[in-house]
């Protein structure tokens, strides 16, 4: 299985900050990388697919980049509703696997 | 809009079979791929498998010997069966649509999830 490792595991930031979360795959996955946001008590919500493509309806303050093994999710200016847990997921090969999550908390 | 809703028992005894159903509304299940994912504190998010409306399946090898995913196009539903459950199968179970775009796939619509506890 392809292992997905996110860093950091948790992050404290303030409204208005620019934040970057990193995801590393244990082998090359080209650009087959998705990002999800999960708020407490709700299902994950797709933000970014194919490493850099913004899902319809998602704010443009979210962006993704990377290819191969190293990927980043950037939130350009944090809003109160962005405090949540973020997961990366590879869609290169089966089984699809997820990162362990990055919890973004209010400083 | 497309909505998914999980249903099934919230409590299953050890060694028995967990059975869940996902009902799709707002779209025909015959449009593509449908998935099951689970989430537990110990193992995070875990992909269980997916099914194409025609019936072809893809399972996580770690669960393959115990998992069956099936589809009922007449009811616009798909189902999960997980046999010989143990406490390690206690989790929040989600169904989701697997969409393909720009050569990649992603889970773009999720159900709200249903908690299943394995206990005697």
PDB file of C-alpha atoms in Angstrom:
ATOM      1  CA  UNK A   1       0.000   0.000   0.000  1.00  0.00           C
ATOM      2  CA  UNK A   2       1.064   3.584  -0.601  1.00  0.00           C
ATOM      3  CA  UNK A   3       1.617   5.371   2.709  1.00  0.00           C
ATOM      4  CA  UNK A   4       0.526   8.993   2.963  1.00  0.00           C
ATOM      5  CA  UNK A   5       2.204  11.142   5.610  1.00  0.00           C
ATOM      6  CA  UNK A   6       0.933  14.589   6.509  1.00  0.00           C
ATOM      7  CA  UNK A   7       2.736  17.294   8.396  1.00  0.00           C
ATOM      8  CA  UNK A   8       2.191  18.824  10.735  1.00  0.00           C
ATOM      9  CA  UNK A   9      -0.325  16.670  12.630  1.00  0.00           C
ATOM     10  CA  UNK A  10      -1.729  19.800  14.222  1.00  0.00           C
ATOM     11  CA  UNK A  11      -1.362  23.476  13.616  1.00  0.00           C
ATOM     12  CA  UNK A  12      -2.454  26.613  15.424  1.00  0.00           C
ATOM     13  CA  UNK A  13      -3.092  29.714  13.369  1.00  0.00           C
ATOM     14  CA  UNK A  14      -5.019  32.965  13.409  1.00  0.00           C
ATOM     15  CA  UNK A  15      -7.745  34.334  11.179  1.00  0.00           C
ATOM     16  CA  UNK A  16      -6.094  35.939   8.180  1.00  0.00           C
ATOM     17  CA  UNK A  17      -2.963  33.773   8.306  1.00  0.00           C
ATOM     18  CA  UNK A  18      -1.610  31.931   5.294  1.00  0.00           C
ATOM     19  CA  UNK A  19      -1.298  28.233   6.093  1.00  0.00           C
ATOM     20  CA  UNK A  20       0.401  25.354   4.307  1.00  0.00           C
ATOM     21  CA  UNK A  21      -0.106  21.642   4.992  1.00  0.00           C
ATOM     22  CA  UNK A  22       2.200  19.060   3.479  1.00  0.00           C
ATOM     23  CA  UNK A  23       1.470  15.515   2.295  1.00  0.00           C
ATOM     24  CA  UNK A  24       4.136  13.036   1.244  1.00  0.00           C
ATOM     25  CA  UNK A  25       3.536   9.746  -0.552  1.00  0.00           C
ATOM     26  CA  UNK A  26       5.735   6.693  -0.033  1.00  0.00           C
ATOM     27  CA  UNK A  27       6.113   6.378  -3.816  1.00  0.00           C
ATOM     28  CA  UNK A  28       5.322   8.508  -6.813  1.00  0.00           C
ATOM     29  CA  UNK A  29       1.635   9.059  -7.395  1.00  0.00           C
ATOM     30  CA  UNK A  30       1.987  11.570 -10.249  1.00  0.00           C
ATOM     31  CA  UNK A  31      -0.774  14.085  -9.559  1.00  0.00           C
ATOM     32  CA  UNK A  32      -3.323  11.605  -8.193  1.00  0.00           C
ATOM     33  CA  UNK A  33      -3.813  13.441  -4.916  1.00  0.00           C
ATOM     34  CA  UNK A  34      -6.961  14.765  -3.308  1.00  0.00           C
ATOM     35  CA  UNK A  35      -7.547  16.998  -0.286  1.00  0.00           C
ATOM     36  CA  UNK A  36     -10.569  16.861   2.012  1.00  0.00           C
ATOM     37  CA  UNK A  37     -11.778  19.041   4.868  1.00  0.00           C
ATOM     38  CA  UNK A  38     -13.645  17.509   7.791  1.00  0.00           C
ATOM     39  CA  UNK A  39     -15.453  19.420  10.515  1.00  0.00           C
ATOM     40  CA  UNK A  40     -16.545  17.728  13.764  1.00  0.00           C
ATOM     41  CA  UNK A  41     -19.610  15.553  13.343  1.00  0.00           C
ATOM     42  CA  UNK A  42     -19.656  15.808   9.556  1.00  0.00           C
ATOM     43  CA  UNK A  43     -18.346  13.804   6.633  1.00  0.00           C
ATOM     44  CA  UNK A  44     -15.189  14.830   4.783  1.00  0.00           C
ATOM     45  CA  UNK A  45     -15.707  17.379   2.024  1.00  0.00           C
ATOM     46  CA  UNK A  46     -13.673  17.368  -1.189  1.00  0.00           C
ATOM     47  CA  UNK A  47     -11.614  20.534  -1.659  1.00  0.00           C
ATOM     48  CA  UNK A  48      -8.965  19.742  -4.258  1.00  0.00           C
ATOM     49  CA  UNK A  49      -8.621  16.860  -6.727  1.00  0.00           C
ATOM     50  CA  UNK A  50      -5.836  15.898  -9.117  1.00  0.00           C
ATOM     51  CA  UNK A  51      -3.404  17.777  -6.848  1.00  0.00           C
ATOM     52  CA  UNK A  52      -4.373  21.278  -7.951  1.00  0.00           C
ATOM     53  CA  UNK A  53      -7.911  21.358  -9.312  1.00  0.00           C
ATOM     54  CA  UNK A  54     -10.425  23.200  -7.165  1.00  0.00           C
ATOM     55  CA  UNK A  55     -13.664  21.311  -6.578  1.00  0.00           C
ATOM     56  CA  UNK A  56     -16.770  23.182  -7.697  1.00  0.00           C
ATOM     57  CA  UNK A  57     -18.149  25.426  -4.988  1.00  0.00           C
ATOM     58  CA  UNK A  58     -14.951  25.523  -2.922  1.00  0.00           C
ATOM     59  CA  UNK A  59     -13.463  28.899  -2.031  1.00  0.00           C
ATOM     60  CA  UNK A  60     -10.533  30.059  -4.135  1.00  0.00           C
ATOM     61  CA  UNK A  61      -8.517  30.726  -0.978  1.00  0.00           C
ATOM     62  CA  UNK A  62      -7.787  26.974  -1.085  1.00  0.00           C
ATOM     63  CA  UNK A  63      -5.114  25.828  -3.494  1.00  0.00           C
ATOM     64  CA  UNK A  64      -3.100  22.688  -4.040  1.00  0.00           C
ATOM     65  CA  UNK A  65       0.214  21.961  -5.674  1.00  0.00           C
ATOM     66  CA  UNK A  66       2.766  19.226  -6.140  1.00  0.00           C
ATOM     67  CA  UNK A  67       3.412  16.072  -8.090  1.00  0.00           C
ATOM     68  CA  UNK A  68       5.304  12.852  -7.640  1.00  0.00           C
ATOM     69  CA  UNK A  69       5.638  12.364  -3.886  1.00  0.00           C
ATOM     70  CA  UNK A  70       5.330  15.844  -2.367  1.00  0.00           C
ATOM     71  CA  UNK A  71       2.173  17.898  -2.205  1.00  0.00           C
ATOM     72  CA  UNK A  72       0.873  20.979  -0.415  1.00  0.00           C
ATOM     73  CA  UNK A  73      -2.478  22.437   0.485  1.00  0.00           C
ATOM     74  CA  UNK A  74      -2.448  26.187   1.029  1.00  0.00           C
ATOM     75  CA  UNK A  75      -5.128  28.346   2.572  1.00  0.00           C
ATOM     76  CA  UNK A  76      -4.356  31.912   1.554  1.00  0.00           C
ATOM     77  CA  UNK A  77      -6.182  33.805   4.307  1.00  0.00           C
ATOM     78  CA  UNK A  78      -7.739  31.753   7.077  1.00  0.00           C
ATOM     79  CA  UNK A  79     -11.406  32.300   7.811  1.00  0.00           C
ATOM     80  CA  UNK A  80     -13.210  31.122  10.961  1.00  0.00           C
ATOM     81  CA  UNK A  81     -14.961  28.362   9.024  1.00  0.00           C
ATOM     82  CA  UNK A  82     -11.614  26.900   7.908  1.00  0.00           C
ATOM     83  CA  UNK A  83     -10.716  25.537  11.326  1.00  0.00           C
ATOM     84  CA  UNK A  84     -11.115  21.806  10.753  1.00  0.00           C
ATOM     85  CA  UNK A  85      -9.125  18.663  10.042  1.00  0.00           C
ATOM     86  CA  UNK A  86      -7.602  18.209   6.590  1.00  0.00           C
ATOM     87  CA  UNK A  87      -6.789  14.896   4.899  1.00  0.00           C
ATOM     88  CA  UNK A  88      -4.894  14.008   1.780  1.00  0.00           C
ATOM     89  CA  UNK A  89      -5.751  10.867  -0.192  1.00  0.00           C
ATOM     90  CA  UNK A  90      -4.024   9.178  -3.099  1.00  0.00           C
ATOM     91  CA  UNK A  91      -6.033   7.914  -6.053  1.00  0.00           C
ATOM     92  CA  UNK A  92      -3.062   6.444  -7.939  1.00  0.00           C
ATOM     93  CA  UNK A  93      -3.529   2.820  -6.956  1.00  0.00           C
ATOM     94  CA  UNK A  94      -5.579   0.458  -4.873  1.00  0.00           C
ATOM     95  CA  UNK A  95      -6.145   0.480  -2.085  1.00  0.00           C
ATOM     96  CA  UNK A  96      -6.777   4.195  -1.978  1.00  0.00           C
ATOM     97  CA  UNK A  97      -5.131   5.502   1.169  1.00  0.00           C
ATOM     98  CA  UNK A  98      -5.469   8.604   3.311  1.00  0.00           C
ATOM     99  CA  UNK A  99      -3.081  10.661   5.352  1.00  0.00           C
ATOM    100  CA  UNK A 100      -3.515  10.697   9.109  1.00  0.00           C
ATOM    101  CA  UNK A 101      -4.934  14.200   9.081  1.00  0.00           C
ATOM    102  CA  UNK A 102      -3.863  17.705  10.073  1.00  0.00           C
ATOM    103  CA  UNK A 103      -5.963  19.437  12.699  1.00  0.00           C
ATOM    104  CA  UNK A 104      -6.063  23.183  12.185  1.00  0.00           C
ATOM    105  CA  UNK A 105      -6.919  25.036  15.378  1.00  0.00           C
ATOM    106  CA  UNK A 106      -7.477  28.637  16.303  1.00  0.00           C
ATOM    107  CA  UNK A 107      -4.526  30.321  17.981  1.00  0.00           C
TER     108      UNK A 107
ATOM    109  CA  UNK B   1     -28.789  17.698  -5.553  1.00  0.00           C
ATOM    110  CA  UNK B   2     -27.225  14.285  -5.105  1.00  0.00           C
ATOM    111  CA  UNK B   3     -27.550  12.882  -1.603  1.00  0.00           C
ATOM    112  CA  UNK B   4     -26.441   9.640  -0.008  1.00  0.00           C
ATOM    113  CA  UNK B   5     -27.870   8.112   3.146  1.00  0.00           C
ATOM    114  CA  UNK B   6     -26.491   5.149   5.077  1.00  0.00           C
ATOM    115  CA  UNK B   7     -28.754   2.816   7.016  1.00  0.00           C
ATOM    116  CA  UNK B   8     -28.346  -0.341   9.052  1.00  0.00           C
ATOM    117  CA  UNK B   9     -27.880  -1.697  12.575  1.00  0.00           C
ATOM    118  CA  UNK B  10     -25.743   0.338  14.920  1.00  0.00           C
ATOM    119  CA  UNK B  11     -24.747  -2.668  16.997  1.00  0.00           C
ATOM    120  CA  UNK B  12     -23.366  -5.949  15.705  1.00  0.00           C
ATOM    121  CA  UNK B  13     -22.164  -8.918  17.732  1.00  0.00           C
ATOM    122  CA  UNK B  14     -18.630 -10.256  17.332  1.00  0.00           C
ATOM    123  CA  UNK B  15     -18.272 -12.918  14.612  1.00  0.00           C
ATOM    124  CA  UNK B  16     -21.498 -11.804  12.939  1.00  0.00           C
ATOM    125  CA  UNK B  17     -21.962  -9.917   9.663  1.00  0.00           C
ATOM    126  CA  UNK B  18     -22.231  -6.148   9.456  1.00  0.00           C
ATOM    127  CA  UNK B  19     -24.750  -5.062   6.813  1.00  0.00           C
ATOM    128  CA  UNK B  20     -25.259  -1.482   5.637  1.00  0.00           C
ATOM    129  CA  UNK B  21     -27.171   0.068   2.779  1.00  0.00           C
ATOM    130  CA  UNK B  22     -26.612   3.386   1.042  1.00  0.00           C
ATOM    131  CA  UNK B  23     -29.570   4.995  -0.683  1.00  0.00           C
ATOM    132  CA  UNK B  24     -28.778   7.430  -3.474  1.00  0.00           C
ATOM    133  CA  UNK B  25     -31.181  10.271  -4.269  1.00  0.00           C
ATOM    134  CA  UNK B  26     -30.963  12.992  -6.876  1.00  0.00           C
ATOM    135  CA  UNK B  27     -29.033  10.850  -9.336  1.00  0.00           C
ATOM    136  CA  UNK B  28     -29.195   7.421 -10.885  1.00  0.00           C
ATOM    137  CA  UNK B  29     -26.836   4.879  -9.393  1.00  0.00           C
ATOM    138  CA  UNK B  30     -26.263   3.730 -12.968  1.00  0.00           C
ATOM    139  CA  UNK B  31     -24.079   6.771 -13.561  1.00  0.00           C
ATOM    140  CA  UNK B  32     -20.871   5.447 -12.059  1.00  0.00           C
ATOM    141  CA  UNK B  33     -18.888   4.297  -9.074  1.00  0.00           C
ATOM    142  CA  UNK B  34     -19.908   4.054  -5.434  1.00  0.00           C
ATOM    143  CA  UNK B  35     -17.719   3.556  -2.385  1.00  0.00           C
ATOM    144  CA  UNK B  36     -17.575   2.600   1.257  1.00  0.00           C
ATOM    145  CA  UNK B  37     -15.105   4.192   3.656  1.00  0.00           C
ATOM    146  CA  UNK B  38     -14.815   3.895   7.412  1.00  0.00           C
ATOM    147  CA  UNK B  39     -13.278   6.054  10.099  1.00  0.00           C
ATOM    148  CA  UNK B  40     -12.097   5.053  13.520  1.00  0.00           C
ATOM    149  CA  UNK B  41      -9.936   6.811  16.093  1.00  0.00           C
ATOM    150  CA  UNK B  42      -7.299   4.131  15.843  1.00  0.00           C
ATOM    151  CA  UNK B  43      -7.015   3.751  12.078  1.00  0.00           C
ATOM    152  CA  UNK B  44      -8.210   7.075  10.704  1.00  0.00           C
ATOM    153  CA  UNK B  45      -9.915   6.991   7.315  1.00  0.00           C
ATOM    154  CA  UNK B  46      -9.837   3.592   5.644  1.00  0.00           C
ATOM    155  CA  UNK B  47     -11.017   2.786   2.127  1.00  0.00           C
ATOM    156  CA  UNK B  48     -13.158  -0.360   2.122  1.00  0.00           C
ATOM    157  CA  UNK B  49     -13.917  -0.633  -1.583  1.00  0.00           C
ATOM    158  CA  UNK B  50     -16.064   0.507  -4.466  1.00  0.00           C
ATOM    159  CA  UNK B  51     -18.502  -0.847  -7.003  1.00  0.00           C
ATOM    160  CA  UNK B  52     -19.455   0.132 -10.525  1.00  0.00           C
ATOM    161  CA  UNK B  53     -23.156   0.084 -11.292  1.00  0.00           C
ATOM    162  CA  UNK B  54     -22.568  -2.915 -13.549  1.00  0.00           C
ATOM    163  CA  UNK B  55     -21.421  -4.857 -10.495  1.00  0.00           C
ATOM    164  CA  UNK B  56     -17.654  -4.874 -10.889  1.00  0.00           C
ATOM    165  CA  UNK B  57     -15.876  -4.280  -7.602  1.00  0.00           C
ATOM    166  CA  UNK B  58     -12.562  -3.247  -6.112  1.00  0.00           C
ATOM    167  CA  UNK B  59     -11.814  -4.098  -2.472  1.00  0.00           C
ATOM    168  CA  UNK B  60      -9.106  -3.157  -0.006  1.00  0.00           C
ATOM    169  CA  UNK B  61      -6.895  -6.279   0.184  1.00  0.00           C
ATOM    170  CA  UNK B  62      -6.786  -5.970   3.962  1.00  0.00           C
ATOM    171  CA  UNK B  63     -10.552  -6.585   4.079  1.00  0.00           C
ATOM    172  CA  UNK B  64     -11.114  -8.466   0.838  1.00  0.00           C
ATOM    173  CA  UNK B  65     -11.720 -11.859   2.401  1.00  0.00           C
ATOM    174  CA  UNK B  66     -14.572 -10.454   4.497  1.00  0.00           C
ATOM    175  CA  UNK B  67     -16.143  -7.761   2.304  1.00  0.00           C
ATOM    176  CA  UNK B  68     -18.920  -7.845  -0.242  1.00  0.00           C
ATOM    177  CA  UNK B  69     -20.253  -4.706  -1.937  1.00  0.00           C
ATOM    178  CA  UNK B  70     -23.326  -5.085  -4.105  1.00  0.00           C
ATOM    179  CA  UNK B  71     -25.652  -2.794  -6.053  1.00  0.00           C
ATOM    180  CA  UNK B  72     -29.415  -2.782  -6.571  1.00  0.00           C
ATOM    181  CA  UNK B  73     -30.166  -0.485  -9.489  1.00  0.00           C
ATOM    182  CA  UNK B  74     -33.931  -0.970  -9.117  1.00  0.00           C
ATOM    183  CA  UNK B  75     -33.795   0.590  -5.657  1.00  0.00           C
ATOM    184  CA  UNK B  76     -30.951   3.030  -6.425  1.00  0.00           C
ATOM    185  CA  UNK B  77     -28.997   1.520  -3.549  1.00  0.00           C
ATOM    186  CA  UNK B  78     -25.710  -0.157  -2.890  1.00  0.00           C
ATOM    187  CA  UNK B  79     -24.751  -2.255   0.098  1.00  0.00           C
ATOM    188  CA  UNK B  80     -21.860  -3.353   2.261  1.00  0.00           C
ATOM    189  CA  UNK B  81     -21.475  -6.674   4.019  1.00  0.00           C
ATOM    190  CA  UNK B  82     -18.523  -7.301   6.316  1.00  0.00           C
ATOM    191  CA  UNK B  83     -18.348 -10.764   7.818  1.00  0.00           C
ATOM    192  CA  UNK B  84     -16.735 -12.137  10.973  1.00  0.00           C
ATOM    193  CA  UNK B  85     -16.561  -8.734  12.623  1.00  0.00           C
ATOM    194  CA  UNK B  86     -14.474  -7.966  15.697  1.00  0.00           C
ATOM    195  CA  UNK B  87     -14.126  -4.932  17.909  1.00  0.00           C
ATOM    196  CA  UNK B  88     -11.566  -3.612  15.419  1.00  0.00           C
ATOM    197  CA  UNK B  89     -14.419  -3.115  12.938  1.00  0.00           C
ATOM    198  CA  UNK B  90     -16.114  -0.598  15.232  1.00  0.00           C
ATOM    199  CA  UNK B  91     -16.138   2.623  13.225  1.00  0.00           C
ATOM    200  CA  UNK B  92     -18.127   5.352  11.553  1.00  0.00           C
ATOM    201  CA  UNK B  93     -19.071   3.985   8.120  1.00  0.00           C
ATOM    202  CA  UNK B  94     -19.548   6.328   5.163  1.00  0.00           C
ATOM    203  CA  UNK B  95     -20.837   5.737   1.669  1.00  0.00           C
ATOM    204  CA  UNK B  96     -19.636   8.098  -1.044  1.00  0.00           C
ATOM    205  CA  UNK B  97     -19.698   8.689  -4.788  1.00  0.00           C
ATOM    206  CA  UNK B  98     -16.421   8.163  -6.594  1.00  0.00           C
ATOM    207  CA  UNK B  99     -16.152  10.629  -9.459  1.00  0.00           C
ATOM    208  CA  UNK B 100     -13.644  10.691 -12.303  1.00  0.00           C
ATOM    209  CA  UNK B 101     -12.387  13.939 -13.801  1.00  0.00           C
ATOM    210  CA  UNK B 102      -9.209  15.018 -15.588  1.00  0.00           C
ATOM    211  CA  UNK B 103      -7.948  11.466 -15.392  1.00  0.00           C
ATOM    212  CA  UNK B 104      -8.213  11.318 -11.625  1.00  0.00           C
ATOM    213  CA  UNK B 105     -10.805  10.079  -9.147  1.00  0.00           C
ATOM    214  CA  UNK B 106     -12.109  11.532  -5.910  1.00  0.00           C
ATOM    215  CA  UNK B 107     -14.904  11.086  -3.404  1.00  0.00           C
ATOM    216  CA  UNK B 108     -17.043  14.098  -4.198  1.00  0.00           C
ATOM    217  CA  UNK B 109     -20.287  13.367  -2.374  1.00  0.00           C
ATOM    218  CA  UNK B 110     -20.546  11.641   1.001  1.00  0.00           C
ATOM    219  CA  UNK B 111     -23.307  10.361   3.175  1.00  0.00           C
ATOM    220  CA  UNK B 112     -23.532  11.622   6.744  1.00  0.00           C
ATOM    221  CA  UNK B 113     -22.082   8.387   8.100  1.00  0.00           C
ATOM    222  CA  UNK B 114     -23.444   5.740  10.426  1.00  0.00           C
ATOM    223  CA  UNK B 115     -21.753   4.497  13.582  1.00  0.00           C
ATOM    224  CA  UNK B 116     -21.403   0.753  13.948  1.00  0.00           C
ATOM    225  CA  UNK B 117     -20.262  -0.767  17.218  1.00  0.00           C
ATOM    226  CA  UNK B 118     -19.173  -4.374  17.491  1.00  0.00           C
ATOM    227  CA  UNK B 119     -19.970  -5.678  20.948  1.00  0.00           C
ATOM    228  CA  UNK B 120     -21.708  -8.583  22.615  1.00  0.00           C
TER     229      UNK B 120
END
